[in-house]
């Protein structure tokens, strides 16, 4: 919401809302001969029903309206140019999402009342009075008077006079949703409406407070405009990592105008809390054995911009980027290029590839910075990033192995595991994997609703590639539908289509193997590697020596080792019927450490530990001009070369920055 628009409305509100002088004639007054509605356009034409064509009102339950309207607007253009219509266009942002869409629907019923047999049908006074009672506090909170055109006595009719309820359709849809719940058992009740950032924070905090024994909220940082990046966690021991309990995350709203994922994660949080409390055995088992992290909005600033327009007028890109106009899914370090350059060297480690120093001299978004620190701070095993614009699940690599090829199959060493992860979500979704060629996402039906990211379209700097090459975490990208900003009426159907897929994906983190790597005294070894023969991507152990390795059924040869310890291999068989991770522990013996020349040529864990070593993020976050008015030094001449090549500049150069 631009401050100028808010000031305009507040200044109008503090004085008064004045109705237009031109008024339509009340039918009762017309019958008594006090006035007439015949002369509408200067030609003596009587008003007739016409198509409803007001952008913010096109989702009303009727399709015909009449002019002049209740306020005296004699045409659609006159109504659209009025202050009343302008207010409806920004009411969501003004009230921080409260009382919407109710305010908009009732306001539209005044601006464009339904028409039948060339007669206007006024909205019901009782609906207006109930709305005012519920929502007057929202206007008072911003020191704004109740809008004059929602004067319940002046512009609304009683049931005896004949009226219609503009909120009846919305209530009917809610009743249908409630009727689908089993009456025999208690069920979770969720309000399927959009939430503003303020409402989202409040709702997540209330959910965590309601289920404090299994949940808590924490912030991983702030957006460009200072909004919290709030995560809600679910675990039987919230707030700490438990030995051998896998950690899984879901991220929504990375692109601010792709809003369905944000809402689904908010609903999922409420569902997990409520169903655990109600005794749902499936949910209790999931939460008691898994640590779940939900970041509903990675880009709350972009959402604010997209929500101000609403679903009817939101463009394909408005609100996509953050407040710095950075696409967050192009803002992560490009580690994939380095992997392609060095993949043929048998000494090159493709797990835990460090962030090139040159990356920090570019424009790093605070949202990206916060998520990178979060990813590094916890031993995540699996992840999903929820997007919109198509109906498909894509998986790494997202960046093509040939820079000139926009669409080229570019698999990771974990191609088969990634395909199984993608299949898990797509197959559990109501329509994503079916072969209906008329549906959204039909272009992917031959692949069953999944695709390798670079084969779809190639881009560098994506979050999924970064997760895979920088950490143990395997992340897929879920495109939830062709409409990036669906109408509010679609939120419940979308929840039904995705609920099983979300739960199945969370449960799938218990696939493959897990275990503990210890020394001969039983102490866990941090940073040990566990590899699988035939898959050139190791995982490293967490703080207490525990690890998780996602694997498909079959026979696998595992090898564990650590610097200063012996190498131990084991053969394991994972049957197709296995529904939880197999336990494979390793005990390593101390051995003398021998110098390794290759450590000087290729990345090591020591270099991985360096995160923004020259504090460039905070420097770049500062204004370009100091308080004394002195311009800050520009980036050195050599910066572009190293930034584009992905190679870290020599230390002596960096020391002189």
XYZ file of C-alpha atoms in Angstrom:
657
model
C 0.000 0.000 0.000
C 1.516 3.293 -1.018
C 1.572 5.798 1.825
C -0.020 8.454 -0.378
C -3.135 6.356 -0.914
C -3.432 5.685 2.794
C -3.091 9.395 3.596
C -5.795 10.160 1.033
C -8.246 7.763 2.641
C -7.439 8.776 6.176
C -7.921 12.452 5.323
C -11.278 11.682 3.762
C -12.224 9.524 6.732
C -11.384 12.122 9.376
C -13.711 14.592 7.771
C -16.584 12.666 6.248
C -17.592 10.528 3.344
C -19.900 12.680 1.262
C -22.357 11.017 -1.090
C -22.693 12.190 -4.681
C -25.419 14.759 -5.208
C -27.001 12.739 -8.004
C -29.245 10.108 -6.400
C -31.484 7.481 -7.889
C -35.160 7.685 -7.056
C -36.433 5.310 -4.397
C -39.186 3.069 -5.869
C -41.636 4.188 -3.152
C -40.987 7.862 -3.913
C -41.352 7.149 -7.630
C -44.766 5.551 -7.082
C -45.881 8.670 -5.164
C -44.700 10.871 -8.039
C -42.037 12.651 -5.998
C -39.291 11.761 -8.504
C -38.594 9.606 -11.536
C -35.919 7.248 -12.747
C -36.837 7.613 -16.403
C -34.295 10.228 -17.488
C -31.004 8.415 -17.024
C -28.829 9.592 -19.858
C -30.595 12.710 -21.047
C -32.622 10.881 -23.675
C -35.501 9.777 -21.488
C -34.517 6.097 -21.578
C -35.730 3.937 -18.711
C -33.004 1.987 -16.903
C -32.577 -1.614 -17.999
C -30.544 -4.546 -16.765
C -26.998 -4.673 -18.094
C -24.004 -7.014 -17.743
C -22.035 -6.657 -14.520
C -18.575 -5.543 -15.606
C -16.793 -3.993 -12.616
C -13.331 -5.505 -12.097
C -13.446 -5.783 -8.314
C -17.061 -6.977 -8.355
C -17.021 -9.555 -11.131
C -17.093 -12.492 -8.693
C -20.519 -11.619 -7.293
C -23.212 -14.302 -7.256
C -25.117 -12.567 -10.071
C -24.163 -11.311 -13.532
C -26.684 -8.481 -14.205
C -26.836 -5.010 -12.644
C -28.550 -1.684 -13.367
C -27.662 1.994 -13.659
C -28.135 4.450 -12.128
C -27.067 2.545 -9.044
C -28.090 3.259 -5.453
C -25.446 5.979 -5.217
C -26.607 7.727 -8.382
C -23.762 6.678 -10.645
C -25.322 6.683 -14.100
C -22.863 4.348 -15.830
C -20.157 1.790 -15.207
C -17.461 4.365 -16.004
C -18.916 6.799 -13.476
C -18.988 4.080 -10.821
C -15.382 3.050 -11.527
C -14.161 6.641 -11.246
C -15.808 7.181 -7.851
C -14.049 7.186 -4.485
C -16.249 4.275 -3.378
C -14.828 1.954 -6.041
C -11.283 3.121 -5.297
C -11.761 2.286 -1.638
C -12.946 -1.227 -2.502
C -9.810 -1.722 -4.587
C -7.501 -1.072 -1.630
C -9.626 -2.141 1.336
C -7.672 -5.389 1.798
C -4.439 -3.490 2.329
C -5.991 -0.717 4.428
C -7.493 -3.175 6.920
C -4.557 -5.616 6.802
C -6.848 -8.285 5.409
C -9.489 -8.038 8.123
C -13.158 -8.312 7.129
C -12.295 -9.192 3.551
C -13.859 -10.278 1.285
C -17.016 -9.371 3.234
C -16.512 -5.585 3.012
C -15.810 -5.806 -0.705
C -18.821 -8.039 -1.429
C -21.230 -5.816 0.485
C -19.732 -2.671 -1.070
C -20.129 -4.183 -4.530
C -23.776 -4.940 -3.757
C -24.302 -1.187 -3.361
C -22.198 -0.101 -6.337
C -23.666 -2.762 -8.618
C -26.876 -4.169 -7.158
C -28.452 -7.161 -8.902
C -31.091 -6.491 -11.529
C -34.139 -8.599 -12.326
C -36.872 -7.657 -14.812
C -35.253 -4.219 -15.129
C -35.712 -3.659 -11.402
C -32.974 -3.098 -8.838
C -32.793 -5.427 -5.830
C -31.175 -3.745 -2.828
C -28.863 -5.540 -0.393
C -30.298 -6.531 3.001
C -30.008 -4.120 5.898
C -29.523 -6.979 8.364
C -26.386 -8.081 6.470
C -24.993 -4.550 6.606
C -25.707 -4.177 10.331
C -24.039 -7.485 11.167
C -21.009 -6.539 9.085
C -20.697 -3.128 10.749
C -20.862 -4.716 14.181
C -18.090 -7.192 13.315
C -15.814 -4.809 11.414
C -16.161 -1.289 12.835
C -13.126 -1.927 15.044
C -10.920 -2.441 11.962
C -11.777 1.053 10.693
C -11.358 2.600 14.141
C -7.893 1.051 14.365
C -6.748 3.203 11.426
C -8.821 6.217 12.535
C -11.145 5.883 9.583
C -14.889 6.501 9.602
C -17.302 3.803 8.510
C -17.781 4.361 4.723
C -20.860 6.448 3.964
C -21.959 4.132 1.147
C -22.286 1.337 3.709
C -24.881 3.369 5.644
C -27.211 0.529 6.603
C -30.311 2.743 6.982
C -29.808 4.755 3.821
C -28.785 2.344 1.087
C -30.071 -1.038 2.250
C -33.546 -2.582 2.406
C -35.379 -4.739 4.907
C -36.516 -8.307 4.284
C -40.121 -7.066 4.145
C -39.250 -4.658 1.320
C -37.479 -7.405 -0.578
C -33.693 -7.639 -0.555
C -30.828 -10.020 -1.172
C -27.941 -11.135 1.026
C -24.592 -10.461 -0.749
C -22.791 -12.832 1.637
C -25.183 -15.768 1.178
C -23.042 -17.459 -1.478
C -19.898 -17.294 0.632
C -21.752 -18.727 3.636
C -23.205 -21.511 1.490
C -19.728 -22.550 0.341
C -18.529 -22.623 3.932
C -21.523 -24.771 4.920
C -20.780 -27.205 2.095
C -17.209 -27.452 3.348
C -18.423 -28.109 6.875
C -21.010 -30.685 5.754
C -18.243 -32.824 4.251
C -16.796 -33.331 7.739
C -17.743 -36.528 9.531
C -20.416 -35.818 12.173
C -19.403 -38.874 14.224
C -15.893 -37.649 15.052
C -14.486 -34.259 16.089
C -12.753 -32.566 13.170
C -10.370 -29.724 12.464
C -12.105 -26.486 11.489
C -10.145 -24.120 9.255
C -11.315 -20.809 7.807
C -10.321 -20.944 4.141
C -9.670 -17.270 3.495
C -6.606 -15.257 2.581
C -4.561 -13.849 5.442
C -2.606 -10.623 5.532
C 0.946 -10.689 6.889
C -0.309 -9.410 10.241
C -3.025 -12.064 10.343
C -0.556 -14.779 9.326
C 1.826 -13.902 12.160
C -1.023 -13.820 14.672
C -2.509 -17.085 13.453
C 0.797 -18.968 13.547
C 1.586 -17.658 17.013
C -1.879 -18.617 18.281
C -1.500 -22.077 16.755
C 1.858 -22.569 18.463
C 0.423 -21.344 21.778
C -2.552 -23.699 21.477
C -0.202 -26.656 20.874
C 2.801 -25.512 22.886
C 3.638 -29.114 23.805
C 4.390 -29.920 20.148
C 4.957 -26.555 18.477
C 6.687 -23.216 18.659
C 7.427 -20.313 16.314
C 10.751 -18.666 15.615
C 12.046 -16.025 13.227
C 14.962 -16.772 10.899
C 15.418 -13.097 9.968
C 13.629 -10.164 8.398
C 12.635 -9.145 4.902
C 13.912 -6.060 3.108
C 11.054 -3.999 4.586
C 11.539 -5.461 8.056
C 8.845 -8.148 8.141
C 9.545 -11.329 10.079
C 10.382 -14.542 8.226
C 8.410 -16.625 10.696
C 8.721 -20.413 10.931
C 6.382 -22.696 12.854
C 7.893 -25.972 14.031
C 6.180 -29.232 14.996
C 7.889 -31.932 17.045
C 7.262 -33.879 20.239
C 10.204 -31.938 21.651
C 9.968 -28.538 19.956
C 12.969 -26.251 19.917
C 15.755 -28.840 19.783
C 17.150 -31.522 17.523
C 16.659 -35.089 18.758
C 19.075 -37.869 17.925
C 18.006 -39.765 14.763
C 14.861 -37.661 14.271
C 14.851 -36.349 10.679
C 14.289 -32.649 9.996
C 12.113 -31.567 7.065
C 11.109 -28.120 5.852
C 8.534 -26.594 3.545
C 8.856 -23.096 2.108
C 6.008 -21.094 0.595
C 5.542 -17.733 -1.135
C 9.156 -17.407 -2.336
C 7.612 -15.429 -5.162
C 5.253 -12.980 -3.497
C 2.469 -13.295 -6.081
C 2.413 -17.103 -5.918
C 0.170 -17.268 -2.902
C -1.452 -20.712 -2.740
C 1.586 -22.366 -1.128
C 1.573 -19.732 1.602
C -2.055 -20.454 2.451
C -1.622 -24.240 2.280
C 1.213 -24.115 4.825
C -0.877 -21.915 7.134
C -3.734 -24.437 6.871
C -1.298 -27.328 7.343
C -0.017 -25.785 10.582
C -3.563 -25.492 11.934
C -4.378 -29.013 10.771
C -1.331 -30.598 12.427
C -2.025 -28.826 15.723
C -5.725 -29.658 15.815
C -5.508 -33.249 14.589
C -2.713 -34.104 17.031
C -4.859 -32.785 19.888
C -7.919 -34.686 18.609
C -5.990 -37.951 18.672
C -5.409 -38.513 14.941
C -2.983 -41.444 15.084
C -1.377 -40.702 11.732
C -0.604 -37.098 12.710
C 0.601 -38.096 16.160
C 3.000 -40.646 14.673
C 4.279 -38.095 12.149
C 4.947 -35.376 14.742
C 6.361 -37.794 17.352
C 8.969 -39.079 14.885
C 9.725 -36.014 12.758
C 10.783 -32.402 13.249
C 8.764 -30.304 10.788
C 9.517 -26.672 9.892
C 7.034 -24.571 7.882
C 8.073 -21.165 6.458
C 4.748 -19.981 5.060
C 6.110 -16.794 3.465
C 9.699 -16.277 2.374
C 8.709 -13.076 0.582
C 6.142 -11.187 2.716
C 7.046 -7.883 1.016
C 6.175 -9.247 -2.410
C 2.948 -10.707 -1.045
C 1.969 -7.307 0.307
C 2.249 -5.842 -3.191
C 0.391 -8.727 -4.853
C -2.401 -8.769 -2.245
C -3.027 -5.054 -2.692
C -4.173 -5.846 -6.228
C -6.078 -8.993 -5.261
C -6.637 -12.117 -7.299
C -8.797 -10.479 -9.972
C -6.248 -7.933 -11.165
C -2.933 -9.447 -10.100
C -0.513 -9.613 -13.009
C 1.749 -12.534 -13.803
C 4.780 -10.820 -12.254
C 3.667 -8.020 -9.909
C 4.914 -8.927 -6.424
C 7.071 -11.796 -7.680
C 10.356 -10.201 -6.591
C 11.272 -8.892 -3.163
C 11.259 -5.186 -2.281
C 14.710 -4.828 -3.877
C 13.307 -6.166 -7.177
C 15.401 -9.324 -6.741
C 14.003 -12.694 -7.804
C 14.802 -14.777 -4.721
C 14.946 -17.995 -6.748
C 17.818 -16.553 -8.799
C 19.640 -15.017 -5.834
C 21.319 -18.052 -4.253
C 24.985 -18.879 -4.944
C 25.450 -20.655 -8.266
C 27.233 -23.803 -7.106
C 25.969 -25.863 -10.054
C 28.398 -24.268 -12.523
C 31.318 -25.235 -10.284
C 29.980 -28.782 -10.066
C 29.847 -29.062 -13.864
C 33.398 -27.727 -14.230
C 34.911 -30.112 -11.694
C 32.672 -33.165 -11.795
C 35.157 -35.269 -13.778
C 37.825 -34.964 -11.106
C 37.638 -37.935 -8.754
C 38.935 -35.785 -5.883
C 36.239 -33.115 -6.137
C 33.644 -33.274 -3.359
C 30.196 -32.445 -4.673
C 28.636 -32.403 -1.224
C 28.949 -29.325 0.957
C 30.413 -27.197 -1.820
C 31.384 -23.900 -0.153
C 29.979 -20.530 -1.187
C 32.489 -18.662 -3.394
C 33.819 -15.532 -1.714
C 32.941 -13.540 -4.825
C 29.231 -14.227 -4.242
C 29.204 -11.940 -1.210
C 30.290 -8.964 -3.306
C 27.027 -9.130 -5.281
C 23.522 -8.142 -4.248
C 22.383 -10.655 -1.630
C 18.763 -10.256 -0.531
C 18.144 -10.328 3.229
C 15.552 -13.056 2.626
C 18.146 -15.186 0.801
C 20.739 -14.521 3.489
C 18.318 -15.565 6.243
C 17.260 -18.767 4.475
C 20.882 -19.757 3.760
C 21.772 -19.380 7.450
C 18.673 -21.396 8.352
C 19.533 -24.186 5.887
C 23.065 -24.373 7.292
C 21.995 -24.328 10.933
C 19.865 -27.490 10.957
C 20.480 -30.967 9.503
C 17.602 -30.862 7.027
C 17.051 -34.092 5.126
C 14.265 -33.138 2.747
C 12.441 -30.015 1.576
C 9.744 -28.693 -0.744
C 9.409 -25.185 -2.140
C 5.807 -24.356 -3.082
C 5.230 -22.190 -6.172
C 2.456 -21.452 -8.691
C 1.956 -20.983 -12.413
C 1.883 -24.643 -13.503
C 0.835 -28.014 -12.115
C 3.975 -30.134 -11.893
C 6.781 -31.147 -9.534
C 10.297 -30.327 -10.725
C 13.556 -31.508 -9.207
C 17.285 -30.610 -9.541
C 19.309 -29.765 -11.332
C 17.532 -26.566 -12.328
C 20.600 -25.231 -14.163
C 21.455 -26.891 -17.472
C 24.771 -28.731 -17.790
C 25.255 -26.867 -21.074
C 24.993 -23.058 -20.587
C 23.626 -22.551 -24.112
C 20.883 -25.162 -23.741
C 17.712 -23.745 -22.200
C 16.032 -27.153 -21.975
C 18.415 -30.005 -21.343
C 18.056 -33.030 -19.076
C 20.535 -32.361 -16.272
C 20.345 -35.046 -13.578
C 22.007 -35.059 -10.178
C 23.751 -38.180 -8.854
C 20.509 -38.708 -6.894
C 18.275 -38.706 -9.995
C 16.342 -41.829 -8.966
C 15.811 -40.624 -5.395
C 14.640 -37.211 -6.620
C 12.218 -38.843 -9.053
C 10.755 -40.884 -6.216
C 10.364 -37.761 -4.053
C 8.608 -35.954 -6.902
C 6.412 -38.998 -7.539
C 5.423 -39.046 -3.860
C 3.833 -35.601 -4.114
C 2.462 -35.852 -7.653
C 0.823 -39.272 -7.165
C -0.832 -38.228 -3.891
C -2.191 -35.020 -5.457
C -5.753 -35.221 -6.752
C -4.978 -34.324 -10.385
C -1.262 -33.670 -10.885
C -0.346 -37.083 -12.301
C -3.511 -38.018 -14.201
C -3.668 -38.163 -18.006
C -6.457 -35.643 -18.563
C -5.106 -33.582 -21.454
C -7.584 -30.746 -20.849
C -6.469 -29.918 -17.317
C -3.978 -27.415 -16.004
C -0.514 -28.905 -16.318
C -1.567 -31.217 -19.152
C 1.746 -30.696 -20.964
C 3.386 -32.864 -18.283
C 0.894 -35.743 -18.332
C 3.267 -38.036 -20.247
C 5.768 -37.655 -17.381
C 3.150 -38.261 -14.703
C 3.317 -34.663 -13.498
C 7.055 -34.548 -12.729
C 10.059 -33.197 -14.657
C 13.752 -32.490 -14.285
C 14.054 -28.744 -13.687
C 16.623 -27.951 -16.397
C 14.684 -30.026 -18.922
C 11.692 -27.757 -18.262
C 13.696 -24.504 -18.345
C 17.172 -23.675 -17.103
C 18.160 -21.014 -14.578
C 21.074 -20.431 -12.211
C 21.028 -19.339 -8.583
C 18.043 -21.464 -7.552
C 17.298 -22.562 -4.001
C 16.883 -26.282 -4.790
C 20.298 -26.639 -6.451
C 21.846 -24.755 -3.522
C 20.221 -27.089 -0.973
C 21.572 -30.140 -2.774
C 25.154 -29.002 -3.384
C 25.718 -27.064 -0.157
C 23.981 -29.357 2.373
C 22.539 -32.842 2.812
C 19.048 -31.609 1.945
C 17.139 -32.797 -1.131
C 14.568 -30.201 -2.221
C 11.863 -30.417 -4.873
C 9.835 -27.551 -6.363
C 6.054 -28.007 -6.340
C 4.087 -25.919 -8.841
C 0.595 -25.983 -7.321
C -1.554 -24.750 -10.211
C -1.864 -22.525 -13.259
C -3.437 -19.653 -11.294
C -0.797 -17.940 -9.185
C -3.399 -16.039 -7.145
C -6.605 -18.134 -7.142
C -9.884 -16.741 -5.875
C -10.782 -17.238 -2.238
C -13.473 -19.709 -3.269
C -10.743 -21.993 -4.638
C -8.778 -22.216 -1.388
C -10.814 -25.043 0.149
C -10.852 -27.164 -3.049
C -7.091 -26.640 -3.359
C -6.596 -27.753 0.244
C -8.541 -30.929 -0.522
C -6.434 -31.543 -3.631
C -3.112 -31.025 -1.794
C -3.668 -32.212 1.791
C -2.794 -35.863 1.184
C 0.196 -34.883 -0.963
C 1.551 -32.603 1.780
C 1.200 -35.303 4.432
C 2.644 -38.043 2.202
C 5.641 -35.863 1.430
C 6.271 -35.212 5.124
C 6.063 -38.949 5.852
C 8.452 -39.792 3.005
C 11.404 -38.365 4.943
C 11.406 -41.734 6.741
C 12.753 -43.470 3.639
C 16.198 -44.981 3.170
C 18.616 -45.331 6.067
C 19.655 -43.516 9.214
C 22.199 -44.165 11.909
C 24.992 -42.886 14.126
C 28.710 -42.730 13.388
C 30.741 -43.036 16.611
C 34.296 -43.609 17.745
C 35.343 -46.633 19.763
C 34.254 -44.896 22.983
C 30.728 -44.370 21.722
C 31.127 -40.642 21.087
C 29.346 -39.285 18.031
C 31.621 -37.976 15.270
C 30.501 -34.690 13.757
C 31.251 -34.154 10.067
C 31.855 -37.799 9.177
C 30.799 -38.706 5.624
C 28.499 -41.556 4.646
C 28.620 -42.522 0.978
C 26.671 -44.925 -1.225
C 28.451 -46.848 -3.953
C 27.246 -45.667 -7.364
C 25.913 -42.328 -6.047
C 28.583 -39.650 -6.012
C 27.030 -37.541 -3.291
C 27.889 -38.149 0.358
C 26.016 -36.944 3.413
C 27.723 -35.654 6.546
C 26.846 -36.397 10.136
C 25.232 -33.840 12.437
C 26.466 -32.521 15.778
C 26.006 -35.830 17.647
C 27.088 -38.098 14.804
C 23.638 -38.984 13.459
C 22.878 -39.032 9.727
C 20.057 -39.728 7.271
C 20.408 -40.944 3.694
C 17.359 -40.986 1.418
C 17.501 -44.138 -0.724
C 15.166 -46.183 -2.892
C 14.591 -49.900 -2.199
C 17.376 -52.272 -3.239
C 20.860 -53.395 -2.216
C 23.345 -50.648 -1.352
C 26.975 -50.572 -0.196
C 27.561 -47.837 2.387
C 30.916 -46.432 3.478
C 31.535 -44.176 6.467
C 34.741 -42.295 7.185
C 36.064 -39.150 8.855
C 39.347 -37.298 8.934
C 41.616 -39.105 11.390
C 39.419 -42.221 11.418
C 39.254 -45.515 9.578
C 36.936 -46.315 6.670
C 34.125 -48.839 7.280
C 31.820 -50.331 4.628
C 28.562 -52.278 4.980
C 26.134 -53.906 2.554
C 22.442 -53.284 3.266
C 19.203 -54.384 1.641
C 16.102 -52.164 1.708
C 12.932 -54.113 0.824
C 10.076 -52.488 -1.121
C 7.727 -53.154 1.796
C 9.828 -51.091 4.213
C 7.858 -48.097 5.525
C 10.511 -46.560 7.759
C 14.212 -45.835 7.530
C 16.579 -48.718 8.237
C 19.124 -48.305 11.027
C 22.802 -48.627 10.031
C 25.416 -47.534 12.596
C 29.176 -47.242 12.119
C 32.056 -47.415 14.612
C 35.273 -45.829 13.344
C 38.773 -46.354 14.734
C 41.315 -43.588 15.171
C 44.126 -43.608 12.622
C 47.071 -41.246 12.038
C 46.215 -38.224 9.924
C 48.257 -38.065 6.727
C 48.694 -34.818 4.776
C 46.602 -34.792 1.619
C 47.827 -32.651 -1.259
C 44.326 -32.638 -2.769
C 43.009 -30.662 0.224
C 44.758 -27.616 -1.222
C 43.133 -28.049 -4.631
C 39.515 -28.792 -3.805
C 36.999 -27.546 -1.244
C 37.106 -28.904 2.290
C 34.674 -28.801 5.175
C 36.818 -26.074 6.739
C 36.101 -23.725 3.829
C 32.405 -24.709 3.962
C 32.230 -23.333 7.505
C 33.065 -19.846 6.241
C 29.843 -17.890 5.757
C 30.237 -14.311 4.536
C 33.804 -14.254 5.922
C 34.390 -10.592 5.028
C 31.067 -9.358 6.361
C 30.116 -8.130 2.897
C 26.365 -8.659 3.414
C 26.161 -6.071 6.175
C 28.366 -3.695 4.207
C 26.147 -4.005 1.142
C 23.040 -3.649 3.302
C 24.174 -0.229 4.458
C 23.172 2.893 2.501
C 25.442 3.915 -0.355
C 26.075 7.223 1.414
C 27.275 7.612 4.999
C 25.677 9.944 7.526
C 28.440 12.415 6.726
C 27.373 12.405 3.072
C 30.470 10.525 1.869
C 29.802 8.016 -0.900
C 30.896 4.475 -0.177
C 33.665 2.921 -2.255
C 32.482 1.146 -5.387
C 33.260 -2.551 -5.942
C 36.834 -3.126 -7.193
C 37.501 -3.519 -10.919
C 38.150 -7.261 -10.606
C 34.879 -8.074 -8.838
C 32.786 -8.782 -11.956
C 35.324 -11.263 -13.300
C 35.373 -13.429 -10.170
C 31.620 -13.057 -9.579
C 30.744 -14.314 -13.057
C 33.349 -17.092 -13.091
C 32.275 -18.510 -9.727
C 35.948 -18.714 -8.663
C 36.953 -17.216 -5.327
C 39.390 -14.295 -5.619
C 42.804 -14.702 -3.968
C 43.042 -13.793 -0.307
C 45.479 -10.938 -0.898
C 42.914 -9.220 -3.160
C 40.123 -9.609 -0.623
C 42.253 -8.219 2.192
C 42.557 -4.983 0.249
C 38.808 -4.503 -0.271
